[in-house]
Amino acid sequence: MKKLLPLVLLGTLSYGQIGINTSSPHATLDITAKNTNGSTPEGVIAPRLTGNALFAAIALNTYGIAQQGAIVYVTEAATLANRIGQTVEVDSVGYYYFDSDQNQWHKFGGGNNFYNSDGTLSGPRQVTMDGNNLGFTGGRIGMGTNSPDPSAILDLTSTTLGFSPPRMTRVQMDAISGPSNGLVIFCTDCFGVNKGCLMINDSVDPTIPNWGSLCSTNIPTGIIDNIQCVNASTTGALHAGILASGVTTTVPYTGGHSGTYFSSSFNSTGVTGLVAHLRDGSIVDGNGTLVFEITGTPSAAGTASFNITVGGQSCTFTVDVDAFTASVVSIDCGTAVFSPAAIIQGQPYTGTLTIPYTGGNGDPYPLQQFTQNGLTFTLPAGTLATGNGNFVYTVTGTATNVTTMSILISFGSVSCNVSKAVTAGGGGSIVTMCMGSGATKNWLAHNLGANTSLDPNTLVKDIHGNYYQWGRADVVANADTPVGVITGWNTTSASNGSWNSGTEDTPVKTAIDPCPSGFRVPTRQEWVSIFNNTNKSTIGTFVNDPTNFGSGIQFTCPGNGNRLTLPAAGARNSVAGALVERGSWGYYWSSTERGSAQAWVTYFSSGSSSPTYYTGRTEGYPVRCISE
């Protein structure tokens, strides 16, 4: 009977469920904690084996298909030599289950990981390397892309973020042990305080690094052993209250080690108001010199001191500032004379500017020099006349903009302004026109392509100029082009933004704007301002005739009497470029588009005019330019 009872129970259990500490099991085996207050040990203890014991089972074929899902607790990882076959992953203490399909033991919780499945981080993660290395082999890494370029081992992809290499000081860079050939860092102070650069080690010998700059030249930063301010020498003279000009100080050094240095500026102490500028340059091996340009206006007579730091060394040089005793009573800028008289934008100019003065005291004065609009004005050192005399400046350079220059002439406490117009290439001129609310704007006095040596207010053939299609820089016709159709006439409209990449209120000139430097095609609103703030009158007889070059419209600024005159040049039609309406109508482009195939223009005839007319972009009209 004792032997039969277990068999009866076993038969009963084989068709039911087992519950431990529960009378209502909900699974084949349902184990409920005896106590939940922590007073007794609870849980299930799986067979406890070492990793090496599981490895030994491989040779005995202990685990196979029948053991699929078997669970053990590994108390000690398999040794490195035994991490093969079924135990290749048994590398730490923990629960493992047997996967007969892969014939391997897998650790619980280790099935999905960074290396064998995709996923999304739920928050920030941090890995502490603790002195260990992490290496990736046999593939490519992409950040910002899941398809790194086949040619790149590391592909960083972004249109809003950059790559920031390790940042360190020069001392820290030099302390890197055995830097590899091609190692890259960002040095924060290699070229001075807060003047960093990307640096690369181009030495193949890690014991002798050679750091080079990638900022502009691949050469190391220059070093100086001894900078000798005590032996500095100065050319030119400084005078209290007078703008420094042509003054330089040369500082020698010894023990130079070749390399570059950034430009630097050093303010004066003692006598203030001066700055010593050192341009970008290179330090040579051995002995050399550094040249500082002194600028500014010294605050008083005395000694100006400059504490400089270059190539890792510092010193202080001094420059004497003399009292300025030369004086005049007045300077007559109104009778100033340029010789030659014409200054043309974009053309080299060499000449003089002569300005009378009165009441000179006969004292000497230093060289004075300044630059304006691409021109350099130099008053050589000299001695004032006792009484009346002339300042004669040499003027050299190339004027960069078409404008009316206001040139400040200052001598001691006396100053005035010389007004001088710079004309457009070809000798054209500008006219300042009223634009409303006290504002003015400079306009070219001639149409583009006109003979700018002629009076812009006298209407003749040669001031009609060129014709342009909207949004294009090419000349499509001029006053001499035959009146018939033009072979190859372009009937495709230029795209929006062709003549203005900004806005109506803040226009920005484009590369295909036909106007010269400093000028652009006016906006519709600028034409409206001309119409609303000037007096308009017609000139000549408005008759549609290809030979009628004498009619037009004239805008007169009531504030200054300046005139802007537009010839009634007609148009080249949009179909094939034939001439129409010369002498009876005038049309002038604005840079403002309307829709995708039209643009706004200014038009006028003998009886009507408007700055808000629109037409197709393939018409050919003249262009009158306004200053940027």
XYZ file of C-alpha atoms in Angstrom:
628
model
C 0.000 0.000 0.000
C 2.867 2.367 0.770
C 4.322 1.720 -2.664
C 1.004 2.189 -4.463
C 0.074 5.644 -3.082
C 2.869 7.607 -4.800
C 1.862 5.981 -8.086
C -1.748 7.061 -7.603
C -0.674 10.626 -6.773
C 1.699 10.676 -9.695
C -1.031 9.599 -12.052
C -3.315 12.285 -10.708
C -0.737 15.036 -11.045
C 0.167 14.059 -14.569
C -3.221 15.303 -15.754
C -3.464 18.384 -13.487
C -1.568 21.410 -12.164
C 0.717 21.670 -9.192
C 0.417 24.450 -6.660
C 2.911 25.123 -3.931
C 1.523 27.236 -1.092
C -1.697 27.603 -3.103
C -4.744 25.372 -3.590
C -5.666 27.017 -6.895
C -2.694 26.799 -9.241
C -2.981 28.806 -12.437
C -0.211 27.105 -14.371
C 1.433 23.720 -14.651
C 3.559 24.788 -11.683
C 2.383 27.734 -9.589
C 4.588 28.666 -6.651
C 3.262 31.239 -4.221
C 5.377 32.845 -1.545
C 4.743 31.448 1.908
C 5.243 34.849 3.466
C 5.396 38.266 1.858
C 6.794 40.162 4.807
C 10.359 39.028 4.329
C 10.319 36.746 7.390
C 11.198 33.612 5.398
C 13.417 33.062 2.376
C 11.307 32.717 -0.744
C 12.101 31.888 -4.362
C 13.170 29.081 -6.659
C 16.732 27.848 -6.684
C 17.820 26.504 -10.054
C 20.672 24.022 -10.364
C 23.900 25.835 -9.576
C 26.878 25.050 -11.777
C 30.112 26.690 -12.825
C 30.697 27.723 -16.410
C 33.474 25.163 -16.658
C 31.030 22.424 -15.549
C 28.761 23.338 -18.448
C 31.795 23.263 -20.729
C 32.659 19.750 -19.493
C 29.110 18.677 -20.376
C 29.799 19.418 -24.036
C 32.098 16.420 -24.394
C 29.470 14.194 -22.749
C 26.638 15.430 -25.025
C 24.681 16.191 -21.868
C 22.627 19.006 -23.361
C 20.762 18.589 -26.620
C 17.291 18.895 -28.161
C 15.633 17.299 -25.161
C 17.097 19.969 -22.885
C 15.708 22.924 -24.852
C 14.887 25.659 -22.305
C 16.807 24.113 -19.403
C 17.694 26.718 -16.780
C 20.794 26.838 -14.596
C 22.491 29.395 -12.405
C 26.172 29.891 -13.249
C 28.158 30.623 -10.112
C 31.431 31.320 -11.938
C 32.097 32.285 -15.541
C 33.748 29.798 -17.829
C 37.433 30.433 -18.235
C 38.428 32.229 -21.414
C 39.740 29.019 -23.004
C 36.411 27.268 -22.297
C 34.224 29.964 -23.869
C 33.636 28.024 -27.062
C 30.781 26.025 -28.484
C 27.806 25.832 -26.112
C 29.535 28.018 -23.495
C 30.820 30.789 -25.778
C 28.543 33.303 -24.011
C 29.045 32.022 -20.442
C 31.217 34.964 -19.438
C 29.679 36.057 -16.120
C 27.674 34.932 -13.113
C 23.917 34.683 -13.653
C 20.966 32.687 -14.938
C 21.365 30.940 -18.299
C 18.971 28.958 -20.481
C 19.848 26.372 -23.094
C 18.916 27.117 -26.724
C 19.118 23.820 -28.599
C 18.403 25.518 -31.937
C 21.663 27.472 -31.644
C 23.285 24.824 -29.413
C 24.311 27.542 -26.932
C 23.710 28.744 -23.419
C 22.254 32.270 -23.346
C 22.208 34.580 -20.369
C 18.807 35.812 -19.214
C 18.311 39.457 -20.176
C 21.105 39.340 -22.718
C 19.140 38.334 -25.786
C 18.456 41.862 -27.085
C 21.412 44.222 -26.872
C 23.244 47.003 -28.650
C 25.015 44.531 -30.899
C 22.277 42.214 -32.180
C 19.111 44.327 -32.335
C 17.936 47.825 -33.208
C 16.248 50.056 -30.680
C 15.646 53.544 -29.341
C 17.161 55.005 -26.182
C 14.518 56.019 -23.669
C 16.864 58.559 -22.068
C 20.510 59.615 -21.710
C 23.033 56.808 -21.301
C 26.577 56.906 -20.008
C 29.301 54.286 -20.224
C 32.237 54.541 -17.845
C 35.225 52.958 -19.556
C 37.170 52.766 -16.275
C 40.464 52.632 -18.113
C 39.334 49.941 -20.560
C 39.308 50.163 -24.354
C 36.361 49.761 -26.708
C 37.134 48.759 -30.269
C 35.012 48.283 -33.381
C 36.300 46.205 -36.294
C 35.007 44.867 -39.568
C 32.574 47.642 -40.493
C 31.787 51.356 -40.710
C 30.269 53.735 -38.156
C 27.671 56.358 -39.051
C 26.376 59.191 -36.870
C 23.448 61.102 -38.273
C 23.091 58.421 -40.958
C 22.309 54.703 -41.011
C 24.162 54.321 -44.307
C 27.749 55.500 -43.774
C 29.597 56.255 -46.987
C 31.433 53.164 -48.309
C 34.691 55.133 -48.420
C 34.510 56.248 -44.764
C 35.275 54.286 -41.606
C 33.467 57.078 -39.711
C 30.722 59.132 -41.389
C 29.361 62.124 -39.446
C 26.307 63.567 -41.193
C 24.642 66.855 -40.214
C 23.636 70.193 -41.705
C 23.313 71.957 -38.341
C 26.099 70.559 -36.170
C 29.854 70.289 -36.583
C 32.657 68.007 -35.441
C 34.505 69.182 -32.334
C 37.928 67.556 -31.910
C 39.623 67.400 -28.495
C 40.378 70.928 -27.236
C 43.515 71.624 -25.225
C 46.187 74.205 -24.549
C 49.583 74.168 -26.194
C 51.138 72.786 -22.994
C 48.625 69.942 -22.937
C 49.171 69.269 -26.644
C 52.916 69.032 -26.147
C 52.354 66.635 -23.228
C 50.597 64.011 -25.381
C 52.680 60.847 -25.129
C 53.786 59.438 -28.485
C 51.277 61.213 -30.768
C 50.590 59.251 -33.935
C 51.243 60.613 -37.411
C 48.066 62.469 -38.443
C 46.734 62.974 -34.901
C 44.380 65.993 -34.865
C 43.463 68.275 -31.943
C 42.252 71.849 -31.493
C 44.823 73.997 -29.722
C 43.094 76.823 -27.862
C 46.094 79.120 -27.405
C 48.760 78.123 -29.931
C 48.569 81.540 -31.611
C 47.954 83.639 -28.521
C 45.303 84.100 -25.867
C 41.940 82.890 -27.212
C 43.491 82.427 -30.652
C 43.255 78.734 -31.378
C 43.604 76.557 -34.428
C 43.157 73.000 -35.659
C 46.532 71.272 -35.375
C 47.881 68.063 -36.915
C 50.989 66.064 -36.066
C 52.753 65.360 -39.361
C 55.754 63.593 -37.828
C 56.170 59.859 -38.491
C 58.259 59.550 -35.327
C 55.963 59.579 -32.258
C 58.907 60.510 -30.046
C 59.505 63.735 -32.003
C 56.094 65.295 -32.773
C 55.793 68.125 -35.303
C 52.529 69.985 -34.810
C 51.320 72.025 -37.796
C 48.500 74.537 -38.127
C 45.528 73.869 -40.417
C 44.239 77.442 -40.166
C 46.072 78.768 -43.187
C 49.430 77.026 -43.515
C 50.588 73.647 -42.364
C 53.570 74.877 -40.382
C 54.137 74.915 -36.635
C 53.598 77.881 -34.373
C 56.644 80.133 -34.162
C 58.572 80.411 -30.906
C 60.999 83.128 -29.776
C 63.667 82.653 -27.111
C 64.418 86.348 -26.590
C 62.455 89.395 -27.782
C 64.455 92.619 -27.460
C 62.223 95.648 -26.920
C 65.214 97.511 -25.524
C 66.658 97.621 -29.048
C 63.416 98.706 -30.765
C 63.607 101.490 -33.359
C 60.825 103.771 -34.611
C 60.405 105.495 -37.967
C 58.090 108.473 -38.337
C 56.982 110.841 -35.615
C 54.032 111.069 -33.248
C 52.517 114.384 -32.219
C 49.957 115.001 -29.513
C 46.423 115.284 -30.858
C 47.460 114.390 -34.425
C 46.367 111.146 -36.088
C 49.393 108.873 -36.417
C 50.470 108.195 -39.986
C 53.412 106.310 -41.418
C 54.803 105.406 -37.986
C 56.299 101.943 -37.429
C 58.370 100.346 -34.677
C 60.754 97.461 -35.405
C 61.536 95.039 -32.553
C 64.397 92.522 -33.005
C 64.441 88.988 -31.590
C 66.984 86.190 -31.206
C 66.538 82.442 -30.965
C 63.604 82.203 -33.331
C 62.107 78.787 -34.116
C 60.296 78.873 -37.457
C 56.523 79.022 -37.470
C 53.574 81.343 -37.832
C 51.903 83.884 -35.594
C 48.539 85.595 -35.740
C 48.046 89.322 -36.156
C 47.823 91.121 -32.822
C 47.040 94.590 -31.494
C 48.412 96.173 -28.330
C 47.039 99.361 -26.744
C 49.348 102.036 -25.415
C 49.713 103.018 -21.792
C 51.154 106.244 -20.428
C 50.206 108.301 -23.454
C 46.971 106.616 -24.472
C 45.007 106.561 -27.729
C 47.561 104.576 -29.734
C 47.561 100.967 -30.935
C 50.510 98.870 -32.135
C 49.380 96.448 -34.864
C 51.376 93.339 -35.798
C 50.228 91.726 -39.032
C 50.122 87.942 -39.563
C 53.560 86.619 -40.292
C 56.227 84.020 -39.689
C 59.088 83.728 -37.240
C 62.360 82.682 -38.867
C 64.983 80.384 -37.422
C 67.619 82.362 -35.558
C 67.442 86.156 -35.499
C 64.760 88.374 -36.999
C 62.520 91.388 -36.498
C 58.861 92.181 -35.862
C 57.351 95.338 -37.381
C 54.495 97.085 -35.565
C 52.340 99.761 -37.230
C 51.376 102.540 -34.817
C 47.909 104.018 -35.356
C 45.517 106.248 -33.456
C 45.711 109.729 -31.995
C 47.995 110.243 -28.989
C 46.265 111.835 -26.028
C 49.178 114.058 -25.015
C 52.894 114.619 -25.384
C 55.090 112.165 -23.491
C 55.941 108.473 -23.753
C 53.621 105.772 -25.098
C 54.392 102.249 -23.848
C 53.330 99.024 -25.568
C 53.459 95.713 -23.679
C 53.663 93.070 -26.425
C 53.536 89.253 -26.411
C 54.714 87.325 -29.474
C 56.039 83.787 -29.873
C 55.681 83.024 -26.195
C 57.754 86.018 -25.040
C 56.774 89.451 -23.712
C 58.442 92.838 -23.391
C 57.594 96.552 -23.483
C 58.771 99.092 -26.054
C 58.231 102.839 -25.895
C 57.653 105.594 -28.462
C 58.050 109.317 -27.812
C 55.124 111.633 -28.537
C 56.065 115.231 -29.301
C 53.978 118.303 -28.706
C 52.243 119.600 -31.839
C 52.961 123.284 -32.185
C 52.135 123.900 -35.845
C 48.872 125.783 -36.312
C 46.750 127.565 -38.894
C 43.839 129.944 -38.512
C 41.640 128.443 -41.236
C 41.529 125.868 -44.042
C 39.556 126.720 -47.187
C 38.070 123.398 -48.367
C 35.656 125.241 -50.654
C 38.473 126.205 -53.049
C 40.298 122.868 -52.904
C 41.530 121.613 -56.287
C 42.122 118.045 -57.491
C 44.618 117.627 -60.308
C 43.696 115.870 -62.513
C 40.104 116.811 -61.838
C 38.323 113.566 -62.797
C 38.269 110.596 -60.423
C 36.662 107.591 -62.095
C 35.517 104.483 -60.287
C 37.674 101.433 -60.995
C 40.434 103.407 -62.729
C 43.839 104.065 -61.089
C 44.297 107.652 -59.980
C 47.531 109.518 -59.271
C 47.290 113.229 -58.554
C 47.214 115.953 -55.954
C 44.719 117.732 -53.738
C 45.659 121.348 -53.011
C 43.911 123.145 -50.141
C 44.679 126.771 -49.133
C 45.187 127.731 -45.505
C 45.588 131.052 -43.692
C 47.453 132.102 -40.576
C 50.268 129.554 -40.593
C 52.761 129.965 -37.730
C 55.852 128.695 -39.573
C 56.326 125.558 -37.416
C 57.120 122.079 -38.781
C 54.509 119.306 -38.941
C 54.731 115.509 -39.435
C 53.539 113.341 -42.301
C 49.791 112.783 -42.237
C 47.966 110.078 -44.173
C 44.495 108.553 -44.435
C 42.512 106.362 -46.828
C 38.995 106.887 -48.155
C 37.024 105.041 -50.853
C 40.132 103.204 -52.075
C 42.230 106.382 -52.325
C 45.213 107.207 -50.108
C 45.723 110.876 -49.200
C 49.249 111.766 -48.007
C 50.416 115.127 -46.683
C 54.241 114.893 -46.563
C 56.067 116.232 -43.529
C 56.870 119.903 -43.974
C 56.915 123.368 -42.481
C 54.027 125.816 -42.484
C 54.341 129.158 -44.181
C 54.236 132.160 -41.925
C 50.867 133.461 -43.020
C 49.029 131.925 -45.966
C 49.961 128.781 -47.849
C 48.727 125.504 -49.297
C 48.501 121.937 -48.081
C 49.346 119.686 -51.030
C 48.258 116.066 -50.575
C 49.365 113.343 -52.951
C 46.404 111.139 -53.881
C 46.879 107.591 -55.184
C 44.785 104.460 -55.550
C 41.605 103.341 -57.274
C 38.204 104.653 -56.226
C 35.987 101.719 -55.285
C 32.540 103.339 -55.335
C 30.671 105.894 -57.395
C 29.774 108.464 -54.754
C 30.280 112.032 -53.612
C 33.105 111.835 -51.106
C 33.135 114.115 -48.078
C 36.852 114.256 -47.279
C 37.722 115.416 -43.772
C 40.815 117.641 -43.722
C 42.094 118.225 -40.209
C 45.170 120.123 -39.046
C 45.528 120.632 -35.320
C 42.242 122.002 -34.049
C 41.084 123.273 -37.462
C 39.141 121.113 -39.926
C 36.805 121.224 -42.915
C 35.423 118.869 -45.568
C 36.284 118.688 -49.260
C 33.460 117.425 -51.470
C 34.478 115.376 -54.508
C 32.338 113.282 -56.861
C 33.613 109.945 -58.115
C 32.073 109.202 -61.490
C 31.088 105.851 -62.960
C 33.374 104.021 -65.343
C 33.504 105.912 -68.629
C 33.268 109.295 -66.937
C 29.631 109.233 -65.860
C 28.335 111.212 -62.947
C 25.864 110.803 -60.132
C 22.973 112.934 -58.968
C 21.539 113.064 -55.446
C 17.742 112.930 -55.490
C 15.019 113.498 -52.879
C 13.390 110.268 -51.674
C 11.020 111.614 -49.002
C 11.148 112.243 -45.234
C 14.425 114.109 -45.665
C 16.145 111.081 -47.200
C 18.206 111.232 -50.386
C 19.713 108.658 -52.717
C 22.440 108.812 -55.332
C 21.414 107.840 -58.866
C 23.554 107.486 -61.959
C 22.918 110.545 -64.109
C 23.009 108.461 -67.321
C 21.355 105.294 -68.596
C 23.564 102.214 -68.620
C 25.497 102.187 -71.880
C 25.110 105.921 -72.530
C 28.018 108.191 -73.415
C 28.685 109.481 -69.917
C 30.901 112.319 -71.113
C 27.765 114.065 -72.404
C 25.411 116.311 -70.453
C 22.799 113.916 -68.974
C 20.119 116.604 -69.148
C 20.472 117.286 -72.881
C 18.550 114.624 -74.806
C 20.489 113.261 -77.784
C 20.973 109.806 -79.285
C 24.150 108.944 -77.400
C 22.600 109.233 -73.953
C 19.834 106.668 -74.656
C 22.126 103.769 -73.781
C 21.412 100.028 -73.748
C 18.312 97.853 -73.547
C 18.077 94.898 -71.131
C 15.629 92.079 -70.530
C 14.490 91.847 -66.906
C 16.693 89.729 -64.663
C 19.590 89.490 -67.104
C 22.919 91.305 -67.342
C 23.334 90.902 -71.103
C 22.822 93.903 -73.383
C 20.164 93.005 -75.972
C 20.259 96.262 -77.997
C 21.384 99.901 -77.983
C 20.503 103.130 -79.760
C 22.335 101.981 -82.917
C 20.678 98.549 -83.179
C 18.462 98.259 -86.320
C 14.761 98.716 -85.641
C 13.696 95.252 -86.885
C 13.517 91.897 -85.129
C 16.619 90.580 -83.388
C 17.736 87.067 -84.312
C 17.889 84.739 -81.304
C 15.719 86.927 -79.089
C 15.241 85.189 -75.719
C 11.551 84.585 -74.980
C 12.100 82.744 -71.663
C 11.453 84.801 -68.531
C 14.216 85.098 -65.935
C 13.437 83.603 -62.534
C 12.307 85.511 -59.442
C 15.127 87.043 -57.412
C 17.356 87.562 -60.445
C 17.987 91.240 -59.635
C 17.175 91.324 -55.902
C 17.984 88.502 -53.490
C 16.657 90.528 -50.556
C 13.284 92.196 -50.071
C 11.530 95.288 -51.407
C 12.439 97.173 -48.216
C 15.958 95.737 -47.928
C 17.151 95.003 -51.470
C 20.328 92.995 -52.054
C 22.144 93.287 -55.369
C 22.751 90.024 -57.243
C 25.692 88.919 -59.359
C 23.724 89.399 -62.611
C 22.584 92.931 -61.834
C 23.999 94.996 -64.756
C 24.730 98.126 -62.667
C 28.341 99.033 -61.764
C 29.896 98.458 -58.352
C 28.104 100.394 -55.628
C 24.888 100.630 -57.660
C 21.955 98.342 -58.441
C 18.636 98.297 -60.305
C 16.103 100.317 -58.226
C 13.091 98.684 -56.607
C 9.509 99.606 -57.478
C 9.233 101.473 -54.137
C 12.304 103.576 -54.968
C 10.728 104.618 -58.262
C 7.550 105.483 -56.323
C 9.646 107.669 -53.974
C 11.105 109.570 -56.935
C 7.627 110.188 -58.365
C 6.176 111.286 -55.017
C 8.966 113.626 -53.892
C 10.034 115.519 -57.026
C 8.566 117.861 -59.600
C 7.996 116.202 -63.012
C 8.149 117.824 -66.432
C 8.418 116.517 -69.991
C 11.117 117.563 -72.457
C 10.892 117.694 -76.247
C 8.220 116.476 -78.628
C 6.686 113.058 -77.951
C 6.354 111.464 -81.392
C 6.746 107.763 -82.193
C 9.735 107.880 -84.542
C 12.889 105.684 -84.511
C 14.942 108.846 -85.100
C 13.338 110.869 -82.291
C 15.971 110.972 -79.527
C 14.957 114.359 -78.072
C 11.992 113.588 -75.800
C 11.950 112.495 -72.182
C 10.927 113.237 -68.611
C 12.791 115.180 -65.943
C 12.449 114.861 -62.157
C 13.595 117.899 -60.152
C 14.329 117.681 -56.431
C 12.747 120.760 -54.781
C 15.215 120.651 -51.911
C 18.450 120.947 -53.889
C 17.380 121.545 -57.495
C 19.077 118.359 -58.740
C 17.618 116.797 -61.874
C 17.196 113.189 -62.998
C 16.480 113.031 -66.734
C 15.153 109.904 -68.501
C 15.073 109.685 -72.321
C 11.896 108.315 -73.939
C 13.824 105.410 -75.442
C 10.826 103.215 -76.244
C 11.327 99.445 -76.018
C 12.349 96.258 -77.808
C 9.221 94.090 -77.917
C 8.994 90.764 -76.121
C 8.193 88.646 -79.195
C 11.300 89.155 -81.319
C 13.021 92.319 -80.082
C 11.777 94.815 -82.684
C 11.961 98.515 -81.710
C 8.675 100.145 -80.656
C 7.578 103.588 -79.396
C 10.919 105.414 -79.418
C 10.264 109.117 -78.814
C 6.702 108.587 -77.564
C 7.087 106.345 -74.516
C 9.737 105.610 -71.942
C 10.017 102.409 -69.881
C 12.543 101.722 -67.110
C 12.978 98.467 -65.208
C 12.692 98.002 -61.455
C 14.171 94.967 -59.689
C 10.748 93.985 -58.330
C 9.012 90.966 -59.845
C 5.272 90.405 -60.213
C 4.210 86.774 -60.256
C 6.567 84.469 -62.125
C 6.675 86.053 -65.593
C 6.160 89.799 -65.094
C 8.033 92.679 -63.440
C 7.246 96.242 -62.356
C 8.411 99.148 -64.485
C 8.252 102.938 -64.540
C 6.670 104.366 -67.686
C 5.897 107.826 -69.057
C 4.548 109.548 -72.150
C 3.560 113.133 -72.927
C 0.263 112.795 -71.074
C 0.738 110.140 -68.394
C 3.331 108.511 -66.175
C 3.441 105.925 -63.402
C 6.006 104.009 -61.339
C 3.615 101.054 -60.892
C 3.174 99.530 -64.335
C 3.960 95.886 -64.991
C 4.882 93.983 -68.120
C 6.490 90.774 -69.365
C 10.107 90.128 -68.439
C 11.289 89.483 -71.990
C 10.682 93.085 -73.088
C 13.843 95.145 -73.651
C 14.004 98.374 -71.590
C 16.732 100.801 -70.429
C 18.171 100.641 -66.899
C 18.885 103.587 -64.599
C 20.904 102.632 -61.496
C 20.567 103.703 -57.861
C 23.234 103.516 -55.157
C 23.306 100.456 -52.902
